[in-house]
């Protein structure tokens, strides 16, 4: 019974933390930065064609912003998967960061026990 209570408390805590981090996710800050736009653009391209903006097929690191910057594959591929299931939007683009934060929180707590 104690284990079920711990799991339930953990789920409630994750829900509260997720709600806190996703509150006004699209409104603050308004608009997108160049980094968000490049990740979103490459995620849409990879989700539709499997190629990034430079034409490389499923690149390990996506070359973005006119070939001047490299982006982490985890953020681009996680965004591509989320876009594939829920459609491309600014909310879904920023939701990837919230999901990554929640997964990191779970892993930190789990690995410390």
Coordinates of C-alpha atoms in Angstrom, one line a residue:
X1 CA 0.0 0.0 0.0
X2 CA 2.9 2.4 0.8
X3 CA 4.4 1.8 -2.7
X4 CA 1.1 2.7 -4.4
X5 CA 0.9 5.9 -2.3
X6 CA 4.5 6.8 -3.4
X7 CA 3.7 6.3 -7.0
X8 CA 0.5 8.3 -6.8
X9 CA 2.3 11.1 -5.0
X10 CA 5.0 11.1 -7.7
X11 CA 2.5 11.3 -10.5
X12 CA 0.7 14.2 -8.8
X13 CA 4.0 16.0 -8.3
X14 CA 5.0 15.4 -12.0
X15 CA 1.6 16.7 -13.0
X16 CA 2.0 19.8 -10.9
X17 CA 5.6 20.4 -12.1
X18 CA 4.5 19.9 -15.7
X19 CA 1.6 22.3 -15.3
X20 CA 3.9 24.9 -13.8
X21 CA 6.4 24.6 -16.6
X22 CA 3.8 24.6 -19.4
X23 CA 1.8 27.5 -18.0
X24 CA 1.6 30.3 -20.6
X25 CA 4.1 28.3 -22.7
X26 CA 3.2 30.1 -25.9
X27 CA 2.6 33.6 -24.5
X28 CA 5.8 34.2 -22.6
X29 CA 8.0 35.1 -24.4
X30 CA 6.0 36.0 -27.5
X31 CA 7.3 34.8 -30.8
X32 CA 10.2 32.5 -31.4
X33 CA 14.0 32.8 -31.2
X34 CA 16.2 31.8 -34.1
X35 CA 17.2 28.6 -32.3
X36 CA 13.6 27.6 -31.7
X37 CA 12.8 28.3 -35.4
X38 CA 15.7 26.3 -36.7
X39 CA 14.9 23.3 -34.5
X40 CA 11.2 23.5 -35.5
X41 CA 12.0 23.9 -39.2
X42 CA 14.4 21.0 -39.2
X43 CA 12.0 18.8 -37.2
X44 CA 9.2 19.5 -39.7
X45 CA 11.5 18.7 -42.6
X46 CA 12.9 15.5 -41.0
X47 CA 9.3 14.4 -40.1
X48 CA 8.1 14.9 -43.7
X49 CA 11.1 13.9 -45.8
X50 CA 13.7 12.5 -43.5
X51 CA 16.2 15.2 -44.6
X52 CA 17.3 18.4 -42.8
X53 CA 17.6 21.8 -44.3
X54 CA 20.9 21.0 -45.9
X55 CA 19.5 17.9 -47.6
X56 CA 21.3 15.3 -45.4
X57 CA 19.2 12.1 -44.7
X58 CA 18.5 11.6 -41.0
X59 CA 21.6 13.5 -39.9
X60 CA 23.3 12.8 -36.5
X61 CA 23.6 16.5 -35.9
X62 CA 21.4 18.9 -37.9
X63 CA 23.3 21.8 -39.5
X64 CA 21.0 24.8 -39.1
X65 CA 20.9 28.6 -39.5
X66 CA 22.4 28.7 -43.0
X67 CA 25.0 26.1 -42.1
X68 CA 26.5 28.0 -39.2
X69 CA 25.1 26.1 -36.2
X70 CA 24.7 22.5 -35.1
X71 CA 21.7 21.3 -33.0
X72 CA 21.5 18.4 -30.7
X73 CA 19.8 15.4 -32.3
X74 CA 17.7 14.6 -29.2
X75 CA 15.9 17.9 -29.4
X76 CA 15.3 17.8 -33.1
X77 CA 14.2 14.1 -33.3
X78 CA 12.0 14.5 -30.2
X79 CA 10.4 17.5 -31.8
X80 CA 9.9 15.6 -35.0
X81 CA 8.2 12.8 -33.2
X82 CA 5.9 15.2 -31.3
X83 CA 5.1 17.1 -34.6
X84 CA 4.3 13.8 -36.3
X85 CA 1.7 12.8 -33.7
X86 CA 0.3 16.2 -32.7
X87 CA 1.1 18.6 -35.6
X88 CA 3.6 21.4 -35.9
X89 CA 2.9 24.3 -33.6
X90 CA 4.8 26.6 -31.3
X91 CA 3.2 25.0 -28.3
X92 CA 4.4 21.5 -29.3
X93 CA 7.9 22.9 -30.1
X94 CA 8.2 24.3 -26.6
X95 CA 6.5 21.3 -25.0
X96 CA 9.5 19.2 -25.9
X97 CA 11.5 21.1 -23.4
X98 CA 8.9 20.5 -20.7
X99 CA 8.8 16.8 -21.4
X100 CA 12.6 16.6 -21.4
X101 CA 12.6 18.4 -18.0
X102 CA 10.1 15.9 -16.6
X103 CA 12.0 12.9 -17.8
X104 CA 15.2 14.3 -16.4
X105 CA 13.5 14.9 -13.1
X106 CA 12.3 11.3 -12.9
X107 CA 15.8 10.0 -13.9
X108 CA 17.5 12.1 -11.3
X109 CA 15.2 11.0 -8.5
X110 CA 15.3 7.3 -9.7
X111 CA 19.1 7.2 -10.0
X112 CA 19.6 8.8 -6.5
X113 CA 17.7 5.9 -4.8

